[in-house]
XYZ file of C-alpha atoms in Angstrom:
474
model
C 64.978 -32.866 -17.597
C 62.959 -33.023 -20.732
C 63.360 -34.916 -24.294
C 66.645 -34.024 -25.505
C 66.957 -31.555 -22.797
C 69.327 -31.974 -19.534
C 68.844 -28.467 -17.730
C 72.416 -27.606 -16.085
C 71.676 -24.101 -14.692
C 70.432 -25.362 -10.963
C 72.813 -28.156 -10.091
C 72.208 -29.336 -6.519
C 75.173 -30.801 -4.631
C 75.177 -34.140 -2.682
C 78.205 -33.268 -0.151
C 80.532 -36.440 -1.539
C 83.535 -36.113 -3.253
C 84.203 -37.057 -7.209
C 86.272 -39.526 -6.486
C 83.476 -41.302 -3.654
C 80.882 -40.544 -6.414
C 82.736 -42.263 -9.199
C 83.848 -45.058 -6.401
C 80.119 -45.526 -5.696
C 79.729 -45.280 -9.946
C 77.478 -42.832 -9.926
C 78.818 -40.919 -12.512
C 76.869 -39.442 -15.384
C 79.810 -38.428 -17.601
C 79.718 -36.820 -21.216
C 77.962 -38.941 -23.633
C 76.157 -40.695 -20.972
C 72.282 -41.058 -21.315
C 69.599 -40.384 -18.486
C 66.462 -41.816 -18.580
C 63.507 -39.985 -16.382
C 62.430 -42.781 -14.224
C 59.344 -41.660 -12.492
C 57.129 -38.110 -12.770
C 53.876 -36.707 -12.173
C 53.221 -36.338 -15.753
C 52.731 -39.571 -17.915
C 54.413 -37.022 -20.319
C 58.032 -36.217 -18.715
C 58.284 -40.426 -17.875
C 61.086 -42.812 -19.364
C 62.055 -39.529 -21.819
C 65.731 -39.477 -22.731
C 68.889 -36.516 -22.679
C 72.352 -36.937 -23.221
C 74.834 -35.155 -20.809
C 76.615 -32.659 -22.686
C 80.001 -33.235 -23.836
C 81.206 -30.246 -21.558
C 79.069 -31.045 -18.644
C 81.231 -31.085 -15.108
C 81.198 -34.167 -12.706
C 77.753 -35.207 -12.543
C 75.886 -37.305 -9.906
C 71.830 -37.626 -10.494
C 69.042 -39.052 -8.297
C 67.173 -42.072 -7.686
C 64.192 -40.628 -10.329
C 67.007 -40.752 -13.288
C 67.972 -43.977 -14.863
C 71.790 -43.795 -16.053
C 72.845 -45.742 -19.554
C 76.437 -45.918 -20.469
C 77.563 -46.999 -23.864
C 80.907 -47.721 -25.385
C 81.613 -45.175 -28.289
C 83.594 -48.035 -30.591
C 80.054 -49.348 -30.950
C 77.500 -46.488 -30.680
C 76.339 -43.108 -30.923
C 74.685 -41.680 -28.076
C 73.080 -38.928 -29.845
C 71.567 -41.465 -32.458
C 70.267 -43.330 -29.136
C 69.092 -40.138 -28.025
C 67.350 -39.073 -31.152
C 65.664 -42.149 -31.737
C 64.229 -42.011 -27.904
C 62.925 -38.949 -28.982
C 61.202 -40.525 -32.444
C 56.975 -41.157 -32.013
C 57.603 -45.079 -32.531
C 59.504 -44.821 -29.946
C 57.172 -42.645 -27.602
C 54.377 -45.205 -28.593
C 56.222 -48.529 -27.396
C 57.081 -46.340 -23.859
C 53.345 -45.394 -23.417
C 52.765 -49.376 -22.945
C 55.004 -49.565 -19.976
C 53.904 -46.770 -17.985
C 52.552 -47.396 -14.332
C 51.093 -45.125 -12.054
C 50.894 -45.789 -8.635
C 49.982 -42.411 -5.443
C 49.650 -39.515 -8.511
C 53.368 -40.624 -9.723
C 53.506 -42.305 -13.641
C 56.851 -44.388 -13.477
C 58.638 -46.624 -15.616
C 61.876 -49.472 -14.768
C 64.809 -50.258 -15.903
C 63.671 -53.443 -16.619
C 61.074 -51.856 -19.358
C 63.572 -49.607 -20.833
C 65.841 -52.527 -21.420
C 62.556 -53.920 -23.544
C 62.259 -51.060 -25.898
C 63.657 -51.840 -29.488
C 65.422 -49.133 -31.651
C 66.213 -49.153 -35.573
C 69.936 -49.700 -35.024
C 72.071 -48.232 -38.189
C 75.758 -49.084 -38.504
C 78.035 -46.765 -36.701
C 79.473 -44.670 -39.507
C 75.578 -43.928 -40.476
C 74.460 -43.663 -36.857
C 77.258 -40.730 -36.760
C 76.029 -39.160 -39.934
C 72.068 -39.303 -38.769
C 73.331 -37.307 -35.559
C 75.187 -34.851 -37.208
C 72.334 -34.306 -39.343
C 70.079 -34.203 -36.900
C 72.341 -31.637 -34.559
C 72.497 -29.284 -37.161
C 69.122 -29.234 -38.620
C 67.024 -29.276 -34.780
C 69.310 -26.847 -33.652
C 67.736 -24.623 -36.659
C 64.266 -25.605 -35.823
C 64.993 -25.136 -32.265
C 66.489 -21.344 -33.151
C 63.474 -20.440 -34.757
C 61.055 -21.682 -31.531
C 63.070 -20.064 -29.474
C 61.996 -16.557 -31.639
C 58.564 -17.812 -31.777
C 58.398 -17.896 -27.853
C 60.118 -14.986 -27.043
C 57.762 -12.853 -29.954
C 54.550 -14.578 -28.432
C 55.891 -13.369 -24.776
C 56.689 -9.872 -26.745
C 53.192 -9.889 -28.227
C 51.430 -10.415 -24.713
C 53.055 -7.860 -22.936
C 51.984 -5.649 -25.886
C 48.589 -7.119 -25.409
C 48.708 -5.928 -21.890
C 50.435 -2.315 -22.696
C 47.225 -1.498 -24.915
C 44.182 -3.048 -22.698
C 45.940 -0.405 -19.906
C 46.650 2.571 -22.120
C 42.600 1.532 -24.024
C 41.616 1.163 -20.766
C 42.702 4.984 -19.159
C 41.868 6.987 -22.562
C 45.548 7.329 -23.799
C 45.325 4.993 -26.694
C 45.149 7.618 -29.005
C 47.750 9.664 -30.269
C 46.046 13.191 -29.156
C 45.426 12.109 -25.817
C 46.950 14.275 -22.664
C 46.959 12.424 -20.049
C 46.472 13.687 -16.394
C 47.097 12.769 -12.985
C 43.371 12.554 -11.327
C 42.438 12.249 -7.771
C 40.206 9.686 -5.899
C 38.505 9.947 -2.140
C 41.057 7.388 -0.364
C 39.938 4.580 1.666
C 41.333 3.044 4.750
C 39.722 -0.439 3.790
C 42.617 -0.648 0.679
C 45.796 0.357 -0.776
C 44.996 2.064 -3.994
C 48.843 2.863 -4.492
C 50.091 5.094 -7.908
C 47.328 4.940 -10.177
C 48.095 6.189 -14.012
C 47.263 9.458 -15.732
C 43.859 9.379 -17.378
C 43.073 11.116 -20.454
C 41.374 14.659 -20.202
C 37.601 14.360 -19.787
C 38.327 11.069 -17.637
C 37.856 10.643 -13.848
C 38.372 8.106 -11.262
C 35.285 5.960 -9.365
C 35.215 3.247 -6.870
C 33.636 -0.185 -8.877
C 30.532 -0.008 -6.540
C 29.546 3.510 -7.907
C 29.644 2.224 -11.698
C 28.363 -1.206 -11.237
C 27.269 -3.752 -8.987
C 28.830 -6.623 -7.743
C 27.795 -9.368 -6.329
C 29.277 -13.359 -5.288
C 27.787 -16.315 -6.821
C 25.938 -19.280 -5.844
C 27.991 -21.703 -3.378
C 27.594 -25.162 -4.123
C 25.777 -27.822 -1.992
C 26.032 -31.438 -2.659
C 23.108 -31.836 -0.923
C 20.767 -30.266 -3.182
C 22.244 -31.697 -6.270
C 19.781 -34.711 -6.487
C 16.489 -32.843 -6.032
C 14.439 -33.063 -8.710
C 12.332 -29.903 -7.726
C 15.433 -27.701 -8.743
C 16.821 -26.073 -11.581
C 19.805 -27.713 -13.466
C 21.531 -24.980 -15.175
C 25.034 -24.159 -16.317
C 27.508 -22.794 -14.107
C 30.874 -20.869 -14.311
C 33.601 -21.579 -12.575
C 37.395 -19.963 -11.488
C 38.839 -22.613 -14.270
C 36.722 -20.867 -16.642
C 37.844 -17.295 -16.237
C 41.178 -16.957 -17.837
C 43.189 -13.986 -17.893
C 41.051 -11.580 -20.920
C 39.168 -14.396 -21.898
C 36.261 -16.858 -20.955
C 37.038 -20.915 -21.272
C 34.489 -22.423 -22.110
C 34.975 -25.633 -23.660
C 34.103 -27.692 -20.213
C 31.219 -26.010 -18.735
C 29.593 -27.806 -15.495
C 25.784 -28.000 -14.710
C 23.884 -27.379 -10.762
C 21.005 -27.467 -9.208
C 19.343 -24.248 -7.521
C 16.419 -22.696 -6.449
C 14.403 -20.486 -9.088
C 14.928 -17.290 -6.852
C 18.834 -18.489 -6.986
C 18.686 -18.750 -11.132
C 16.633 -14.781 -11.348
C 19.137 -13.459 -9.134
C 22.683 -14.777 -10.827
C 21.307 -15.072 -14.256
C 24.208 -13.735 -16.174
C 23.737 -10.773 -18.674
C 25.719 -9.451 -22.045
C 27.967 -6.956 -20.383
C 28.995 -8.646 -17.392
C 32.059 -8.959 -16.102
C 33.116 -11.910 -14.261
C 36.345 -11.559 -12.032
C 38.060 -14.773 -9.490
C 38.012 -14.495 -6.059
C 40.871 -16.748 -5.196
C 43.993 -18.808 -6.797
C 47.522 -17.686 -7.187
C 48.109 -14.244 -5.897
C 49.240 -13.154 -9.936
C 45.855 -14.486 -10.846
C 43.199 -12.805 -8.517
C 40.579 -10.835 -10.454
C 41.569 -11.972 -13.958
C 38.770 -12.945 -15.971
C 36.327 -11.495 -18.774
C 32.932 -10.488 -20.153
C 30.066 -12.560 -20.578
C 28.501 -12.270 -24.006
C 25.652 -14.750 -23.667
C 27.498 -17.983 -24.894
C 25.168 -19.813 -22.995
C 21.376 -20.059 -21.985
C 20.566 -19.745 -18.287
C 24.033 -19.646 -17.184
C 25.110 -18.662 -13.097
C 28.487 -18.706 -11.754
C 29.674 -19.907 -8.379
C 30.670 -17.920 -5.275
C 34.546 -18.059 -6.264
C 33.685 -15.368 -9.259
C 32.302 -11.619 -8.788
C 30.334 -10.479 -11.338
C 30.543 -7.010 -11.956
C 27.145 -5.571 -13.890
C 27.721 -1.714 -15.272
C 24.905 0.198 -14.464
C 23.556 3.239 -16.050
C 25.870 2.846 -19.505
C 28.953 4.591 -16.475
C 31.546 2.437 -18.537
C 31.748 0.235 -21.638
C 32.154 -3.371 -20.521
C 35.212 -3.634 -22.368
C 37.408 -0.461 -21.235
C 36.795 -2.398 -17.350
C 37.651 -5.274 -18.426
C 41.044 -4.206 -20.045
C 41.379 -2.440 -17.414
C 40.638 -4.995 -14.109
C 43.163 -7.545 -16.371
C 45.984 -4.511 -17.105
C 46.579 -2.028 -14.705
C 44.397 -3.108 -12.366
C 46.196 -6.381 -11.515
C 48.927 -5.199 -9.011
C 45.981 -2.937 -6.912
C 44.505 -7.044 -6.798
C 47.757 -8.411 -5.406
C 48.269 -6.013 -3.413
C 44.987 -5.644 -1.492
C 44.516 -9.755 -1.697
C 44.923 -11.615 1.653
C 47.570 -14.791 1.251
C 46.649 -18.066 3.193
C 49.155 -21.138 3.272
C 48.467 -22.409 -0.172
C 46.147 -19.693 -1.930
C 45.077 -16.111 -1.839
C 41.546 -14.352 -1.952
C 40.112 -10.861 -2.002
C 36.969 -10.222 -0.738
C 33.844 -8.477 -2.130
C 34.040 -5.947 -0.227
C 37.295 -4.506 -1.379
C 36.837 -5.661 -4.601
C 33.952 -2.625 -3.935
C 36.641 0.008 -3.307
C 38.526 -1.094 -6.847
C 39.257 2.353 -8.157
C 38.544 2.114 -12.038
C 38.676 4.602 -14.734
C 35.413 6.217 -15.477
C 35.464 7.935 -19.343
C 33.149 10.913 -20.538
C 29.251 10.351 -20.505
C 29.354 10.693 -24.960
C 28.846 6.961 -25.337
C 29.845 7.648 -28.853
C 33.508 8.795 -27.266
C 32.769 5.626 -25.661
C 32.648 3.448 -28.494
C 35.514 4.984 -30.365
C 37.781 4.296 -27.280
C 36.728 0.884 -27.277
C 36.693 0.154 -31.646
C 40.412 1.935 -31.325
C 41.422 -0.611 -28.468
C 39.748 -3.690 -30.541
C 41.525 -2.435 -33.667
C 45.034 -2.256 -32.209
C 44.498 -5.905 -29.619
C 42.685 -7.586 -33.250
C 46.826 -6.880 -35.037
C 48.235 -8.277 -32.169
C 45.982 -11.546 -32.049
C 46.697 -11.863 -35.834
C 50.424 -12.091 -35.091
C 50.192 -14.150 -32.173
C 48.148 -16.756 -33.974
C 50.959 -16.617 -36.989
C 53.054 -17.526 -33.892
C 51.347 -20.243 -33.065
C 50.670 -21.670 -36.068
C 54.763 -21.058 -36.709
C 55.782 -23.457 -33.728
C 52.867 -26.002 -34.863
C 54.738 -26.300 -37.964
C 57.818 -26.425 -36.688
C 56.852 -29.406 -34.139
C 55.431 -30.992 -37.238
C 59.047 -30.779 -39.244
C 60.544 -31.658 -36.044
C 58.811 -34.906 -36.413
C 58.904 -35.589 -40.230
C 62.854 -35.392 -39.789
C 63.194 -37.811 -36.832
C 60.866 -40.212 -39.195
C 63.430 -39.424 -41.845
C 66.185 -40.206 -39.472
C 64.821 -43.778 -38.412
C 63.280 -44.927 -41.612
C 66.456 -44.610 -43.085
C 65.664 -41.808 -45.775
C 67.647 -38.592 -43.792
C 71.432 -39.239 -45.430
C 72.673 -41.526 -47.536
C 73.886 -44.973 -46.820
C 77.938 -46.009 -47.694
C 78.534 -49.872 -48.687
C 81.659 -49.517 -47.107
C 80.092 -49.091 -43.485
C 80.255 -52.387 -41.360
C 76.731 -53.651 -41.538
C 74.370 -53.790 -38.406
C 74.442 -57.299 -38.091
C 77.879 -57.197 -37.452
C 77.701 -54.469 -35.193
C 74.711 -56.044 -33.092
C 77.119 -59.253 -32.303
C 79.710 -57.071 -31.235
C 77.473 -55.440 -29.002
C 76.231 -58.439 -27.644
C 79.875 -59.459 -27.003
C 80.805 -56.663 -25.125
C 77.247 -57.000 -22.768
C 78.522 -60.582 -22.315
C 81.978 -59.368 -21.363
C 81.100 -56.755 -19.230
C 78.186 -59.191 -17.116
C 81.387 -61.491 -16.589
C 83.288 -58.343 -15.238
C 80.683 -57.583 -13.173
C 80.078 -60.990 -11.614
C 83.729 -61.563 -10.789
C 83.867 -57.757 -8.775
C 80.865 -58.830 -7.100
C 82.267 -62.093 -6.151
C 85.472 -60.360 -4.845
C 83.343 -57.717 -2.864
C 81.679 -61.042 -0.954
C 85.336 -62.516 -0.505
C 86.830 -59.546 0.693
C 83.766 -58.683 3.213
C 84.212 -62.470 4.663
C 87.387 -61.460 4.916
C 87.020 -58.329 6.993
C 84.312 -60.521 9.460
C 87.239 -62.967 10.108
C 89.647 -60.256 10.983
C 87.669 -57.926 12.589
C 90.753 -56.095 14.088
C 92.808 -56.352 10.997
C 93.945 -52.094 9.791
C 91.821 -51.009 6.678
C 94.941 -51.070 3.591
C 94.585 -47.346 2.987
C 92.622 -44.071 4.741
C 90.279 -44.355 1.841
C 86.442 -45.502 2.962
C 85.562 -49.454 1.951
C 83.858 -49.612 -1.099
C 80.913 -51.553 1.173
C 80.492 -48.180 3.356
C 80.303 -45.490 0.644
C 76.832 -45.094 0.114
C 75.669 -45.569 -3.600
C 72.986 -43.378 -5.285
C 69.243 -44.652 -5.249
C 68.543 -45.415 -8.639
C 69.412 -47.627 -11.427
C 72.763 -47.796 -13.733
C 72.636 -49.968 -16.509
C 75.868 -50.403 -19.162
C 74.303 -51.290 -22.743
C 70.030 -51.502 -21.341
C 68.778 -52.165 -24.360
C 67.743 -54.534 -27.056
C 68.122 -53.544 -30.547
C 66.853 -54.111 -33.792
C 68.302 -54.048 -37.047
């Protein structure tokens, strides 16, 4: 569940009937709110979605708080909307706990959070304004997504084909052999271009780990503190390098791993998907190593341009990585020395072929980062109008406002009429629960009054139900 957003495509199934579920009222019907109670991330935490008005029978667990409301008095997609408003957000931040990794909230502090509360004829007009103009916004995200996923599976398509010599449009590509080796699976590899030929990594370059860290040494003053790289900081095409950490090693260690412009740096471990990703060093940074979890691959005698390996190790070159990695319970790895064997694309020795093959690649990949960035800055402008409008909505500037709608003063005594009534309900079933369940102790051997289950022995759903939870402002 997310803002505004109650998922319905994996429903789980709790093995009790509708009618025990609604017995035990743990219903979450149409129009009903649900509140996320508890989450590892502070984000996701007391965030509000209204079940659908076509939703099926719904139960929820203990980490969902259910609201119920009745429709005479309010809108539960105005409730819903204003959840979603930044005021809103703000007051929930100042309630949040976290306790073992979890951020949670209670019912108690929901109840505490105050809404602008319109009258009900303009609560229904907000909503309806506010259903018709997200659902644009959210029309045009969902194009914005699916071209950015478009755009980096195009991204990929063009490192590979940059990558193999069959970029250009007068390239003929051909089906090359390579010595096998028992130590790896090399599987299909592509056509390469004419003039191209295959090469295990350790002929073109040479690789090496990196330094392994020792807490140890980290407070002796008589070694080096220099930068270091880490798996975090290779990303797939890409170095991160906004958080860069610092070690201490020998001077022998900092001549040896001293990176160079040209380098490439691939991970050693992680998710299977993610082993070998990484990118070229381009001497961002002074003195800079990188730890034992990253191979660094250094091209020797001009075999390759960095760049046509590197589109190719995070392209093609990814499902020869998951293939040959070894999986343990949590993580997988691939070790040096089959990250040796890698079979890699080796073009002609004209380094000026070279460089065109490369400043045709950078062409093509530098149209493709233009249009993902319009992307991005797309869905930052749509977030931003998503925002304005819920402003609108709760400042009262969105629609207009009709003298002849009953005013919210009004409206908030009725509410608090019909919390009143319905605590008074509640009291009196509780008190007839306790008077029936004396009962049943006296008469121990007295028949149950139908085949159906006492309401004491269904069991009710961990969590918390609440019928109006909230205070509201006018």
């Amino acid at each position: 569940m997310r803002s505004l957003d109650l998922r319905l495509s994996d429903l789980r199934y709790t093995g009790m009937t509708a009618e025990e579920v609604s017995a035990a009222d743990g219903v979450a019907g149409p129009g009903d709110l649900l509140f996320t109670r508890y989450n590892g991330n502070p984000d996701y935490v007391g965030v509000c979605a209204r079940v659908p008005d076509s939703a099926p029978v719904l139960t929820y667990p203990d980490k969902l708080i259910r609201a119920q409301f009745p429709e005479t008095l309010v809108d539960t997609r105005y409730v819903a909307y204003s959840w979603a408003w930044q005021e809103t957000a703000r007051q929930l931040r100042t309630h949040l706990k976290t306790t073992a990794g979890q951020t949670g909230i209670s019912g108690t502090s929901l109840k505490s959070i105050a809404i602008p509360l319109a009258p009900l004829g303009e609560q229904h007009r907000i909503a309806d304004a506010l259903d018709e103009r997200l659902a644009r916004l959210e029309k045009i995200e969902t194009h914005l997504v699916s071209t950015q996923q478009r755009l980096e599976q195009l991204r990929g398509m063009v490192m590979a084909a940059a990558a193999i010599g069959v970029l250009a449009w007068d390239a003929d590509p051909q089906h090359m052999p390579i010595d096998g080796s028992p130590s790896v699976n090399d599987g299909t590899l592509p056509p390469l271009a004419t003039g191209w030929r295959w090469a295990r990594l350790h002929e073109v370059a040479e690789v090496v780990g990196g330094v392994t860290k020792d807490s140890k040494n980290q407070h002796d003053p008589a070694l080096t503190e220099v930068p270091y790289l880490r798996v975090a900081n290779a990303q797939r095409a890409r170095l991160e390098l906004s958080q860069v950490a610092k070690i201490r090693v020998a001077s022998m260690t900092l001549e040896k791993l001293r990176l160079r412009d040209g380098d490439l740096l691939m991970t050693e471990g992680g998710d299977r998907d993610k082993l070998g990703r990484g990118w070229i060093w381009e001497g961002q940074i002074e003195d800079c190593i990188h730890q034992n979890h990253l191979f660094r691959a250094r091209i020797q005698k001009r075999a390759t341009r960095p760049k046509l390996l590197g589109w190719y190790v995070n392209s093609t070159a990814r499902a020869w990585f998951e293939g040959n990695g070894k999986q343990s319970v949590n993580l997988a790895s691939i070790s040096i020395s089959k990250v040796k064997l890698l079979p890699v694309p080796v073009p002609p020795a004209d380094e000026q072929e070279q460089a065109d093959f490369v400043e045709l690649g950078e062409r093509v990949l530098a149209r493709l980062d233009r249009l993902a960035t319009a992307c991005e800055k797309g869905l930052t402008h749509t977030a931003t109008l998503r925002r304005t409008l819920l402003t609108e909505a709760f400042t009262g500037r969105l629609v207009p406002q009709d003298p002849e709608d009953e005013s919210a003063e009004d409206l908030l005594k009725k509410i608090r009429a019909e919390r009143e009534a319905a605590e008074t309900e509640r009291k009196a079933a509780r008190r007839a629960a306790a008077q029936t369940k004396r009962k049943s102790r006296a008469e121990p051997h007295a028949p149950a009054p139908s085949d159906a289950p006492p309401a004491s022995d269904i069991p009710l759903p961990e969590g918390e139900q609440a019928t109006l939870p909230m205070e509201f402002t006018a």
